[in-house]
CSV table of C-alpha atoms and ligand atoms in Angstrom, one decimal:
chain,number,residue,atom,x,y,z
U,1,UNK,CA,80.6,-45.5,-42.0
U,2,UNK,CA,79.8,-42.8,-39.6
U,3,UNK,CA,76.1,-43.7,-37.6
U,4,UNK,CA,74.5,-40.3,-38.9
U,5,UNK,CA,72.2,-40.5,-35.6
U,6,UNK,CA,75.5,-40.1,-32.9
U,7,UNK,CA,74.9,-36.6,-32.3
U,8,UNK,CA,77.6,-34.1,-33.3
U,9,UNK,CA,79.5,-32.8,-29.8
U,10,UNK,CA,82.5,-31.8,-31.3
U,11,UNK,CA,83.2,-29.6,-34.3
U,12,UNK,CA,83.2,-30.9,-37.9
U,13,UNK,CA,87.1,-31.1,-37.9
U,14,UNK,CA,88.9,-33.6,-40.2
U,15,UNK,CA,86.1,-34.9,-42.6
U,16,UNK,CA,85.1,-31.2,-43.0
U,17,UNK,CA,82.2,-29.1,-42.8
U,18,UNK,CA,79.1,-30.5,-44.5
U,19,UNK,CA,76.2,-27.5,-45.4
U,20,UNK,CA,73.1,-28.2,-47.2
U,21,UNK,CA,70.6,-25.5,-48.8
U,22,UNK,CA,66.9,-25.5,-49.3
U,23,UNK,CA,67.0,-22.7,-52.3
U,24,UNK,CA,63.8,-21.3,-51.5
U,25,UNK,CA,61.5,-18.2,-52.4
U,26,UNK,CA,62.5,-17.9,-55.6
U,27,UNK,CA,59.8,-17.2,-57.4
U,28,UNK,CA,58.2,-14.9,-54.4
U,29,UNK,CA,61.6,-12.9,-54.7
U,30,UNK,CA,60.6,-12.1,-58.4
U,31,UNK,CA,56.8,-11.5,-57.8
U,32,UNK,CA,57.8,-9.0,-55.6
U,33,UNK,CA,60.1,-7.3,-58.3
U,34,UNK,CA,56.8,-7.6,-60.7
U,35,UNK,CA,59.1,-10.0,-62.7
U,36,UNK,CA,57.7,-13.7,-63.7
U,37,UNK,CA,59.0,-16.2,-60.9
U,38,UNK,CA,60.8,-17.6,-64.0
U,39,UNK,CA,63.1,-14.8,-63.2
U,40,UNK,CA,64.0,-15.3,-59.7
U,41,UNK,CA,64.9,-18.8,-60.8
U,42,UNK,CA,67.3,-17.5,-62.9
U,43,UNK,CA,68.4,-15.3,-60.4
U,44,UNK,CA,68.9,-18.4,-57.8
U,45,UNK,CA,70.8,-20.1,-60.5
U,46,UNK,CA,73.3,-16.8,-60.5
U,47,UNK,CA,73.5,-17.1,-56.8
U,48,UNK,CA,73.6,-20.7,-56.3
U,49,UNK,CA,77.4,-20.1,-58.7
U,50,UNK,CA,78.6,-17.3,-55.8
U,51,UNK,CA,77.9,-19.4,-53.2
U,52,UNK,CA,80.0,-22.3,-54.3
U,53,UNK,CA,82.8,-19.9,-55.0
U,54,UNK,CA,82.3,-18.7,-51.4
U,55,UNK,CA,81.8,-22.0,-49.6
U,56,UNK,CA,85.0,-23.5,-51.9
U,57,UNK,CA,86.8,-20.6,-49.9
U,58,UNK,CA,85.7,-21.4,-46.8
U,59,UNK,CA,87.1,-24.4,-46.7
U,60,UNK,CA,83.7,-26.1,-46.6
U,61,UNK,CA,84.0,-30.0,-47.7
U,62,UNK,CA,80.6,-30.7,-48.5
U,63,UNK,CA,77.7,-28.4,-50.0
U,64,UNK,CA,74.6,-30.0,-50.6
U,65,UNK,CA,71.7,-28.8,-52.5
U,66,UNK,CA,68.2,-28.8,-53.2
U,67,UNK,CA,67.7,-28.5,-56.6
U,68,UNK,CA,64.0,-30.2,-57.7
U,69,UNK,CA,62.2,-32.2,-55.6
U,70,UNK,CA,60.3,-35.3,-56.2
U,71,UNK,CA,57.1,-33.4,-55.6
U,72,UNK,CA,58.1,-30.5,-57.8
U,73,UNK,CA,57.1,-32.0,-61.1
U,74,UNK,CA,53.4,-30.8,-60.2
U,75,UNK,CA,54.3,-27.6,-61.0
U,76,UNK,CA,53.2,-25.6,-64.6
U,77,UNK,CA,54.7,-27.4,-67.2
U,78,UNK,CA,56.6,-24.0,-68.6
U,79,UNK,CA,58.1,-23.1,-64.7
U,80,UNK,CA,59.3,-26.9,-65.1
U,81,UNK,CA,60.9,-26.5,-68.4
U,82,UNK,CA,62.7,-23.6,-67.0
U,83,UNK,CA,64.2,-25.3,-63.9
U,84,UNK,CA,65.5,-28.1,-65.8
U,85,UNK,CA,67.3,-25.9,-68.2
U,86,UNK,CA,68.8,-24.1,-65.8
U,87,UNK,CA,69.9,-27.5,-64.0
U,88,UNK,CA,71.6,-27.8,-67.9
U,89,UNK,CA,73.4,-24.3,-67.2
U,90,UNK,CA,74.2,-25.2,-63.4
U,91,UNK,CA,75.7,-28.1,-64.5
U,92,UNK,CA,77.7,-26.9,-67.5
U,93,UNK,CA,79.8,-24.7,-65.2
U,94,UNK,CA,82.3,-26.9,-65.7
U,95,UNK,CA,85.4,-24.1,-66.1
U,96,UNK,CA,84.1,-22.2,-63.1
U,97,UNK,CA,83.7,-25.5,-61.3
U,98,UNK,CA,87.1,-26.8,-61.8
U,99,UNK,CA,88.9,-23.2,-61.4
U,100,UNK,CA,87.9,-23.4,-57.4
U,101,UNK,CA,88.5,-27.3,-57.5
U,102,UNK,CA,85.1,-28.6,-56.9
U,103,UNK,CA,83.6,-31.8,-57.7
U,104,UNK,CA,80.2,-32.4,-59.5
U,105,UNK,CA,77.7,-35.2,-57.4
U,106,UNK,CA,74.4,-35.6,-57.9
U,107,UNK,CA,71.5,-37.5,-55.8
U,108,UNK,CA,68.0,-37.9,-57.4
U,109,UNK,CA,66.1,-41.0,-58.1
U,110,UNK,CA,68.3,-43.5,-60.7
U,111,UNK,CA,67.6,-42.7,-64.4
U,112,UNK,CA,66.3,-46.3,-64.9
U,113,UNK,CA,64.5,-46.6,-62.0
U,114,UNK,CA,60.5,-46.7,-61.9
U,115,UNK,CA,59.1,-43.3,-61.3
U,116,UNK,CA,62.1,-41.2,-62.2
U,117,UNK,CA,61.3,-38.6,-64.7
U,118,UNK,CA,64.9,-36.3,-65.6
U,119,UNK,CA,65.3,-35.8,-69.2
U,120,UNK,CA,68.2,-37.1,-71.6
U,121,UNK,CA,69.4,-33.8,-71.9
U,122,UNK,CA,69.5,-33.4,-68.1
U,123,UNK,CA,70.8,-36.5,-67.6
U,124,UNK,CA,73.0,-36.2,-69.7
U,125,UNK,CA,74.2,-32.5,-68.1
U,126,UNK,CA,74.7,-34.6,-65.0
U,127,UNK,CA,76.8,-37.1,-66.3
U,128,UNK,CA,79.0,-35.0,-67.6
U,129,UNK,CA,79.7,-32.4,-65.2
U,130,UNK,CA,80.1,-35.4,-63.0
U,131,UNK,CA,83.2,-37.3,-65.4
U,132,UNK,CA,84.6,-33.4,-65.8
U,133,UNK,CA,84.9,-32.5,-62.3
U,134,UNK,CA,86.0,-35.9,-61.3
U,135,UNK,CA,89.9,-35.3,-60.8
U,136,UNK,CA,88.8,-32.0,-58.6
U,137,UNK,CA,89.8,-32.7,-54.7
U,138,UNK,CA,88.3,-29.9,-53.1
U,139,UNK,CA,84.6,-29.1,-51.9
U,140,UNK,CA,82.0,-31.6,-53.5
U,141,UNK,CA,79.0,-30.4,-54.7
U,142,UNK,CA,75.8,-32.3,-55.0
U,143,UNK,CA,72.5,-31.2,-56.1
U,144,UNK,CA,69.7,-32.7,-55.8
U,145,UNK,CA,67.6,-33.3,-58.5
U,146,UNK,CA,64.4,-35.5,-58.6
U,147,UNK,CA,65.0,-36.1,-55.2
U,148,UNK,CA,63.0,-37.0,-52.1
U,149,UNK,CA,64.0,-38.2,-49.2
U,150,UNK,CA,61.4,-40.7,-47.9
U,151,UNK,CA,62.2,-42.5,-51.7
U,152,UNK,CA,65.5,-42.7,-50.4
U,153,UNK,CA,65.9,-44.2,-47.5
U,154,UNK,CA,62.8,-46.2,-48.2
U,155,UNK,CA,64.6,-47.7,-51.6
U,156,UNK,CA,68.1,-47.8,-49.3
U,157,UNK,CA,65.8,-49.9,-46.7
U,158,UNK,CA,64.9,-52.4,-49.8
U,159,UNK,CA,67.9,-52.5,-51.1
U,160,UNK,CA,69.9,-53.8,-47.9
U,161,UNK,CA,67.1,-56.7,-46.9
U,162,UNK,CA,67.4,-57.5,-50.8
U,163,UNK,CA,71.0,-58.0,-50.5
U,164,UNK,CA,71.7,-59.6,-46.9
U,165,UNK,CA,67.9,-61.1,-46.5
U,166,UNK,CA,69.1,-63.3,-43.4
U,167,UNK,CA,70.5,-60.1,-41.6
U,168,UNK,CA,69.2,-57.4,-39.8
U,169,UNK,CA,68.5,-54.3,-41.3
U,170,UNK,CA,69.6,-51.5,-38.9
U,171,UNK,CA,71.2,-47.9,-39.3
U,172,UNK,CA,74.6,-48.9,-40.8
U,173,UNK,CA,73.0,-51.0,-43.7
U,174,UNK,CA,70.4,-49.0,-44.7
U,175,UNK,CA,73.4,-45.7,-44.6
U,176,UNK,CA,75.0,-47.5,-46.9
U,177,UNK,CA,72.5,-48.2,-49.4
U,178,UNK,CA,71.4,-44.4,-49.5
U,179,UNK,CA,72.1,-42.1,-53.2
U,180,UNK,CA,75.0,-41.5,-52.2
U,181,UNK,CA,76.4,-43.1,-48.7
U,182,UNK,CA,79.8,-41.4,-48.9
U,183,UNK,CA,78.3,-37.9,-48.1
U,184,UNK,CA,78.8,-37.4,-44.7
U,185,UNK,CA,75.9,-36.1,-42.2
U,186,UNK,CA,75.4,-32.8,-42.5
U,187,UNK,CA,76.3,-30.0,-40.0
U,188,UNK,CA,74.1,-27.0,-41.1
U,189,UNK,CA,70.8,-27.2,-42.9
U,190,UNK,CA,69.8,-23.9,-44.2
U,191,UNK,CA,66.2,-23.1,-45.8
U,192,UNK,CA,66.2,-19.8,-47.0
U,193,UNK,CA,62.7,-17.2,-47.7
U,194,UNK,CA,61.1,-17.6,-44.3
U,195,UNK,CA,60.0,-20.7,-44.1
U,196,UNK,CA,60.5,-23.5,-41.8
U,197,UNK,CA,59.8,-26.8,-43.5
U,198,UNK,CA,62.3,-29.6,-44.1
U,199,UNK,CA,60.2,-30.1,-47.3
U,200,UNK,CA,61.3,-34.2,-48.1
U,201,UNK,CA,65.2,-32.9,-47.9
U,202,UNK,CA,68.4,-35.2,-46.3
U,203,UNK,CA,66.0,-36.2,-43.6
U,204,UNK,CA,68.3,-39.4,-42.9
U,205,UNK,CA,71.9,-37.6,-43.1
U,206,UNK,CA,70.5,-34.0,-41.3
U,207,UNK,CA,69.6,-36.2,-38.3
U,208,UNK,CA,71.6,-33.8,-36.0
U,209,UNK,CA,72.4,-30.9,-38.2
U,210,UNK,CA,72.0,-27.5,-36.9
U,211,UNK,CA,69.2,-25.6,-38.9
U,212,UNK,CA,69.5,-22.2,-40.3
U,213,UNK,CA,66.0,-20.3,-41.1
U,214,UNK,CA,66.2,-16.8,-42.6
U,215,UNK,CA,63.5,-14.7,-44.2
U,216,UNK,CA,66.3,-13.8,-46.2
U,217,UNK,CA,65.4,-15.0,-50.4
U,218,UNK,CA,67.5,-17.4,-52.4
U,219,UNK,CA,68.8,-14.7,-54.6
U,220,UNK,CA,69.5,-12.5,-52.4
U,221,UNK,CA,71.3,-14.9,-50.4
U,222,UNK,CA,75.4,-14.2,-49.8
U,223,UNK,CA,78.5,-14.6,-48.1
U,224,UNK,CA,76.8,-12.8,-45.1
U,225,UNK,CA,74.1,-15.2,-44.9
U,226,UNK,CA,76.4,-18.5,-45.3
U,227,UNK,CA,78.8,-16.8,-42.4
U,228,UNK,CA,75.7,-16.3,-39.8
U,229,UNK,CA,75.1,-20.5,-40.7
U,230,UNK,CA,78.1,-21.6,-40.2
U,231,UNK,CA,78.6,-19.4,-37.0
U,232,UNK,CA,75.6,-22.1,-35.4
U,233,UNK,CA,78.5,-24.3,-35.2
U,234,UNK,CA,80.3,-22.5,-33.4
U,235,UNK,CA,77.9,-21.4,-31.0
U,236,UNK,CA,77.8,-23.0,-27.9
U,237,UNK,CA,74.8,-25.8,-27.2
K,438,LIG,C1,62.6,-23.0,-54.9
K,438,LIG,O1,62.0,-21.8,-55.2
K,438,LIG,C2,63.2,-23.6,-56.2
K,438,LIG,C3,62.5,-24.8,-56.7
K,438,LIG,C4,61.5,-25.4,-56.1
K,438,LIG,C5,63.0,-25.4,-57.9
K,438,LIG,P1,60.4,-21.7,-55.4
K,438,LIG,O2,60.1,-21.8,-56.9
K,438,LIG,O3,59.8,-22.6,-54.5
K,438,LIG,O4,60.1,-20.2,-55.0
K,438,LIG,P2,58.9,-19.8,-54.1
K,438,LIG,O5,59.0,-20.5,-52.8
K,438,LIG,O6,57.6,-20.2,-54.8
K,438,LIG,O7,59.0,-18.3,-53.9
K,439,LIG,C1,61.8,-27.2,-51.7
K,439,LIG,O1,61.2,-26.0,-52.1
K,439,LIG,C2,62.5,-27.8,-52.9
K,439,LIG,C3,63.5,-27.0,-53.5
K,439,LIG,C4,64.1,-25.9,-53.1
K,439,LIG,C5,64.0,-27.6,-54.8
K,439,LIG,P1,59.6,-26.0,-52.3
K,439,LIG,O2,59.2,-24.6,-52.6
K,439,LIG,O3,59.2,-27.0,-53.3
K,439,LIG,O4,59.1,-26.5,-50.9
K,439,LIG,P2,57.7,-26.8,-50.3
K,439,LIG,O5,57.2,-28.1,-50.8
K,439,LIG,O6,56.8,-25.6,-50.6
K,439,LIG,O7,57.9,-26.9,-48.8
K,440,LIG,MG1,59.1,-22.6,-52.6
């Protein structure tokens, strides 16, 4: 288990390149349109499909992203409704998904878990793009749904002094007690629509990542936009 705090010196080079996306300014993109911000979420959905075609061609290992935060329940009931069924569509992709050999993950709080909230019928979305991408070997794609990050490591925390209570709890064993401790840290954190908040998001694994901000909208975000991230990597320190 790599110690996501050893900062990253050398390229991302045989585990692969890890990026993670804060999908933001959806709904300002639509607004701005004079469109309901329903729209632009649909539009993000539409975008959030190109980019996984583009980073599966980049070679990228790992794309992580921000679906629906722990904190987004809050938000009108109606806006809600509409995010989860396009996590439903997202995650029914399964031909496009397996055509460019990617494999489904997800990180959120467990189902059965107090305070989790996903639906059945998101659940069960989940569960199966997960069994019908399983055999895929290229990138792996998590979204992150119902997650928060403080939950996370505060559970993984728990967790580890639950299952070793004579041993120290330190970096390595609360790593491997996070969602999903195979992911490894990520290079490139991108938040897209002008803002610069980390907003709750792979606060653990991002320890050293490099961090992208553009003004630049979910939707309208491309190829162009994922090229001028991953170009921080190259860049020199
Ligand atoms: C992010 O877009 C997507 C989710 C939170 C699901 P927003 O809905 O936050 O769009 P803005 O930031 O309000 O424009
Ligand atoms: C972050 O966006 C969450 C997702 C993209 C799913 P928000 O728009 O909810 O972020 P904050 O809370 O305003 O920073
Ligand atoms: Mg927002």
């Amino acid at each position: 288990m790599p110690d996501p705090f050893t900062p990253t010196t050398q390229q991302p080079t045989s585990r692969g390149t890890h990026v993670a996306c804060i999908m933001d300014g959806n709904g300002r993109w639509a607004k701005r349109r004079g469109l309901p911000r329903t729209a632009g979420h649909t539009a993000g959905e539409e975008t959030l499909a190109e980019i996984v075609r583009a980073a599966a061609h980049r070679n990228i290992a790992y794309l992580t992203v921000f679906g629906f935060s722990t904190e987004n329940w809050v938000r009108p009931p109606s806006e809600v409704r509409h995010i989860l069924g396009l996590h439903r569509r997202l995650f029914g992709r399964i031909d496009e998904l397996n055509a460019n050999n990617v494999r489904v993950n997800w990180i959120g709080r467990p189902f059965d878990e107090p305070g989790a909230r996903t639906p059945g019928p998101v659940q069960k979305a989940i569960r199966d793009a997960i069994n019908d991408t399983k055999h895929n070997t290229g990138m792996v794609l998590t979204v992150a749904f119902d997650y928060g990050s403080r939950i996370e490591i505060a559970r993984a925390a728990q967790r580890a002094q639950t299952k070793r209570p004579t041993k120290e709890i330190n970096a390595d064993t609360i790593a491997a007690e996070l969602y999903a401790p195979e992911l490894p840290p990520v290079d490139v954190l991108v938040r897209t629509s002008g803002e610069t908040r980390i907003s709750n998001f792979l606060l653990w694994q991002a320890a050293s990542a490099r961090v992208y901000f553009t003004d630049c909208s979910w939707p309208d975000f491309g190829a162009t936009q994922l090229d001028e991230a991953l170009a921080l990597l190259t860049a020199t320190r």
